XYZ file of C-alpha atoms in Angstrom:
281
model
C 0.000 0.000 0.000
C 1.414 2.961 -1.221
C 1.749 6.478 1.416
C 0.774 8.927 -1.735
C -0.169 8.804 -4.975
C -0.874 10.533 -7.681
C -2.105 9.427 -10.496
C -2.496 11.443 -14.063
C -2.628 14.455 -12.108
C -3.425 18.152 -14.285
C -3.428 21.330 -12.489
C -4.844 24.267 -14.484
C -5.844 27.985 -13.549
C -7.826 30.248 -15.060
C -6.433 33.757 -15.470
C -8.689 37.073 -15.858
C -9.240 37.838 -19.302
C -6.616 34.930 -20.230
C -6.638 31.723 -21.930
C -6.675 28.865 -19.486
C -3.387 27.702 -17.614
C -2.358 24.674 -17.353
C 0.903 24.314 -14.736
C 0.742 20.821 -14.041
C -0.114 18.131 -16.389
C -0.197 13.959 -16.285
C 1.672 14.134 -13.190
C 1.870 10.529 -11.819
C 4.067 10.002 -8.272
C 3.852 7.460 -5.741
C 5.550 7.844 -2.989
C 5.795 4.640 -0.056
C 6.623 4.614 3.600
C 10.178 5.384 3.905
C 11.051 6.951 0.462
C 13.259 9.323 -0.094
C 12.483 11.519 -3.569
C 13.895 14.435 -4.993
C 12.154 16.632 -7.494
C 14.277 19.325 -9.130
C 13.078 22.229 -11.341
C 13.619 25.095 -12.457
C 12.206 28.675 -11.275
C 8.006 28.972 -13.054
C 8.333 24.643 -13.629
C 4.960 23.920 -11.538
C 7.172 23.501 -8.369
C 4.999 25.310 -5.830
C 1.574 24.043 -7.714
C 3.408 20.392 -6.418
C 3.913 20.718 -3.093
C 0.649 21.957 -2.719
C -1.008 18.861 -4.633
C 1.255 16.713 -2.076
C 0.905 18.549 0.968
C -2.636 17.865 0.274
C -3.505 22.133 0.127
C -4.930 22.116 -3.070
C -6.995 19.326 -5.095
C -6.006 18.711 -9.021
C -7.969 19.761 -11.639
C -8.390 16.133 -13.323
C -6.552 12.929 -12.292
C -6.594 11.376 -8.591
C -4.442 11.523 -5.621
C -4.511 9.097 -2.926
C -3.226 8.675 0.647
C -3.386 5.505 2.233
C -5.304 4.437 -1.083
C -8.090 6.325 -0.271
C -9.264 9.180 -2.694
C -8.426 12.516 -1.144
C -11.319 13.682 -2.991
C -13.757 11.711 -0.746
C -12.658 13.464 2.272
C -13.966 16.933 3.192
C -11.946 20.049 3.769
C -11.867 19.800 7.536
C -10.952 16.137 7.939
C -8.541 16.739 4.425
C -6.895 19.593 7.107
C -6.738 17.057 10.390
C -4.543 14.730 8.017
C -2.149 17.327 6.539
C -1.644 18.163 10.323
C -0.890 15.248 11.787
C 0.022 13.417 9.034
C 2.693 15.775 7.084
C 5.357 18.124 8.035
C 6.659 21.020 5.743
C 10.529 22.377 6.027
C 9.986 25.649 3.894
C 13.357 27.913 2.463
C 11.555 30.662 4.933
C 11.756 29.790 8.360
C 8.141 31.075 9.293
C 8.963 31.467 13.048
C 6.258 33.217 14.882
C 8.716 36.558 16.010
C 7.145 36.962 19.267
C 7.523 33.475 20.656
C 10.071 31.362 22.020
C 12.200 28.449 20.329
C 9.813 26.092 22.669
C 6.629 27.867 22.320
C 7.660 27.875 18.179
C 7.490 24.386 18.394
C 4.532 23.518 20.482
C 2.559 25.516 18.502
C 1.039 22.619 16.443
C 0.833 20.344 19.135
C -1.767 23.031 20.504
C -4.237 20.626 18.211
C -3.041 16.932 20.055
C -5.609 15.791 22.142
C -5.351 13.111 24.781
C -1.970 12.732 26.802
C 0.023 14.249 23.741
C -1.663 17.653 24.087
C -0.774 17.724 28.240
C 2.791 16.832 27.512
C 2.859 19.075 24.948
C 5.854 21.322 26.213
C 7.602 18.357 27.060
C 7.103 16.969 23.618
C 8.700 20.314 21.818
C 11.480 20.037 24.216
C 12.780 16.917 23.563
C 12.600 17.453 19.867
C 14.876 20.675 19.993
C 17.324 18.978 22.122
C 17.154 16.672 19.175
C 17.703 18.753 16.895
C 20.600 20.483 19.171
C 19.357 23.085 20.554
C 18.355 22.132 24.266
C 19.769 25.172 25.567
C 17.705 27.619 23.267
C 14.522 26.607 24.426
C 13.507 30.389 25.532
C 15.658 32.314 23.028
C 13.329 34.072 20.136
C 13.908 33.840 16.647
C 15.504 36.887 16.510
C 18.214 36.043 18.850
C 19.043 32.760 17.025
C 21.378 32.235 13.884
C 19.814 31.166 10.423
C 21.159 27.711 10.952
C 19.551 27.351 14.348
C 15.859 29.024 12.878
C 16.217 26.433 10.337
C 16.447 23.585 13.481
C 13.959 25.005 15.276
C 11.380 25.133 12.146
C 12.474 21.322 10.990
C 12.067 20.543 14.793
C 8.136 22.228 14.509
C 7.716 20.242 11.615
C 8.537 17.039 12.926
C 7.264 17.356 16.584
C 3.636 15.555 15.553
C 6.078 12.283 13.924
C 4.606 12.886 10.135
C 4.629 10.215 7.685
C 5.254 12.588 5.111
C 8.124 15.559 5.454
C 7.930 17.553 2.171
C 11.105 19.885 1.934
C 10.515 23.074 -0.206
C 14.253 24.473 -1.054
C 15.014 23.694 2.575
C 18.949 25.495 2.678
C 17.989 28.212 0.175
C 18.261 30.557 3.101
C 21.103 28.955 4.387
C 25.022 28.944 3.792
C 26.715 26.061 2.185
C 27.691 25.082 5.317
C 24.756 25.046 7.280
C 23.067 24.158 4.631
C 24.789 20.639 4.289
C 24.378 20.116 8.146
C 20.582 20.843 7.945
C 19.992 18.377 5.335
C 21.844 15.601 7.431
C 19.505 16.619 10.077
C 16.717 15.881 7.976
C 17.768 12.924 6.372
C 19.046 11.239 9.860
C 15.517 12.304 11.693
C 13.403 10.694 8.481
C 15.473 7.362 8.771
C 14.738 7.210 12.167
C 11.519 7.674 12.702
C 10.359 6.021 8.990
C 9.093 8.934 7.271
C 9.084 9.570 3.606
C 10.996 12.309 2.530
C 10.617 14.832 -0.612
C 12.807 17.410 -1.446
C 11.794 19.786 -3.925
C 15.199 22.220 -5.027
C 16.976 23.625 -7.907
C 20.243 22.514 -5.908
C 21.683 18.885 -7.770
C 24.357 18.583 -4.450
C 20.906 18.993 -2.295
C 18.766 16.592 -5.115
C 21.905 13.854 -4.719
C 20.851 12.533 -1.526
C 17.690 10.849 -2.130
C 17.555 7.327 -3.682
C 14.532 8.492 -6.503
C 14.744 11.368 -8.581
C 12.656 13.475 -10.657
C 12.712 16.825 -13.119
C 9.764 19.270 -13.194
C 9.730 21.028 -16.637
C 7.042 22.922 -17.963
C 4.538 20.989 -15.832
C 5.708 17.655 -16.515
C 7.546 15.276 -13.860
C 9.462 12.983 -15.371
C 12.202 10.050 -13.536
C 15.853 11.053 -14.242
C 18.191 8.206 -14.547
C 21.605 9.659 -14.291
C 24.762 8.576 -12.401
C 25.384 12.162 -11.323
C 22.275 11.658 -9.564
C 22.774 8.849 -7.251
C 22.374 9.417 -4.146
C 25.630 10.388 -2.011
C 27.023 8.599 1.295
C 28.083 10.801 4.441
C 31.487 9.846 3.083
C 30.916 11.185 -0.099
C 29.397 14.404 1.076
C 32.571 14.902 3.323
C 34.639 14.323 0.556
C 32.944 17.498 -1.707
C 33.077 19.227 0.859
C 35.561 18.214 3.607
C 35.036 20.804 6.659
C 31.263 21.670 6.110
C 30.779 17.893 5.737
C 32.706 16.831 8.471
C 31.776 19.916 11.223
C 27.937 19.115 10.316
C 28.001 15.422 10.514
C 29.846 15.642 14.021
C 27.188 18.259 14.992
C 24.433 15.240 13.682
C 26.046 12.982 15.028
C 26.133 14.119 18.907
C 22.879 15.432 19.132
C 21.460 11.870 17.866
C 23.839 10.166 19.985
C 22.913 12.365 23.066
C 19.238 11.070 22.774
C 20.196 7.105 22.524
C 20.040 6.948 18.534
C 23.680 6.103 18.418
C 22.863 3.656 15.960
C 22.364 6.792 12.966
C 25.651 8.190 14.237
C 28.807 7.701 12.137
C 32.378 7.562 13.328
C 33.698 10.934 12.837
C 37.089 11.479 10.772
C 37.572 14.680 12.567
C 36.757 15.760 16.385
C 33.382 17.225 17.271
C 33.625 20.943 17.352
C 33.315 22.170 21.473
C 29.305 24.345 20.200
C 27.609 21.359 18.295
C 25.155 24.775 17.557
C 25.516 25.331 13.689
C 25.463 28.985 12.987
């Protein structure tokens, strides 16, 4: 049973005054428990229109999409919003941090809709997921106190705090340095393994596209596989190896806050010593 499908999926707008639109068209993508997929494109490909058709905003024009095999059409717009929020996370290029709130209070925020023992342990909940993520010791700091790295954590840690099935990444280190950028991304990747959630990355960024085991190129509305050896996906090692420092500061960084939480067994041994602030900034 496949997590999402979509199957001969057209997306098409109607402009004022203008001849119809069509942005997506025949899209067909199935995406299992535990995938990891990249979808690269460039800037005006039908990117955006995507996400939305996964994330499960927007319905298609023709064609069906599916989650759990069941039509998404058949649900209603309420129940269709109770599964995007507990079901699927979103890691945007824009950090969307509420200014006035705390790292913590960032994070509980969608756990505000739990019910049950989750929604009492709420706070507890958030916590545990930015000392995850590495940042235990920013719990009260606001965004605009913290790094772009670290608003990066503390948005992937918001977006993962319910356990989705489904983490869709829209250009997830546009925002971000090379460095932190690579870091984030192992973050990501190490998170998804662990807890089994599929994983799609949409960027323009091949290094970024590299790490997922599927990939796909949006052009002009049409998604299409790409079978390409410059395209497999890249080991830790390999990453390092591009790019030795960012590679080997950011999987140390990974690697301890993981390790601090008893998931040793994602951690990697390290070529070089941990720096002393596992904080990437």
């Amino acid at each position: 049973m496949s997590l999402l499908s979509l199957r001969e999926v057209t997306r098409t707008v109607i402009p004022p005054d203008q001849p119809a639109l069509t942005i997506l068209s025949g899209v067909d993508l199935t995406i299992d428990a535990g995938d990891h997929v990249s979808i690269v494109g460039r800037s005006g490909s039908g990117k955006s229109t995507l996400l939305n058709m996964l994330g499960l905003l927007d319905l298609p024009t023709s064609g069906e999409i599916t989650f759990d095999d069941r039509p998404v059409k058949t649900y209603s717009a309420a129940k269709r919003d109770r599964l995007r929020g507990a079901a699927i996370g979103f890691v945007f290029q824009q950090f969307n941090l509420l200014p006035g709130r705390t790292a913590l209070e960032n994070v509980t925020m969608p756990l505000l809709y739990s019910t049950g023992r989750t929604f009492w342990r709420r706070r507890r909940i958030a916590a545990e997921m930015l000392e995850l993520v590495g940042l235990g010791h920013r719990l009260s700091s606001l965004p605009d106190r913290l790094s772009g790295g670290e608003q990066q954590r503390v948005a992937i840690a918001r977006s993962l705090v319910r356990g989705p099935r489904l983490i869709l990444a829209d250009e997830p280190t546009g925002a971000l340095d090379l460095d932190t950028g690579q870091s984030v991304m192992d973050l990501i990747d190490d998170v998804a393994t662990r807890t089994g959630a599929a994983q799609v990355t949409i960027t323009h960024d091949p290094m970024i596209a590299r790490r997922a085991r599927r990939h796909f190129r949006l052009e002009r509305g049409v998604l299409t596989p790409v079978d390409d050896p410059s395209l497999e996906p890249l080991t830790r090692r390999n990453r390092r190896e591009t790019a030795p420092d960012a590679e080997a500061n950011g999987a140390a960084a990974t690697d301890d806050a993981l390790a601090d939480l008893g998931f040793a067994d994602l951690s990697t041994p390290a070529t070089t010593s941990a720096p002393s602030d596992r904080t990437v900034d």
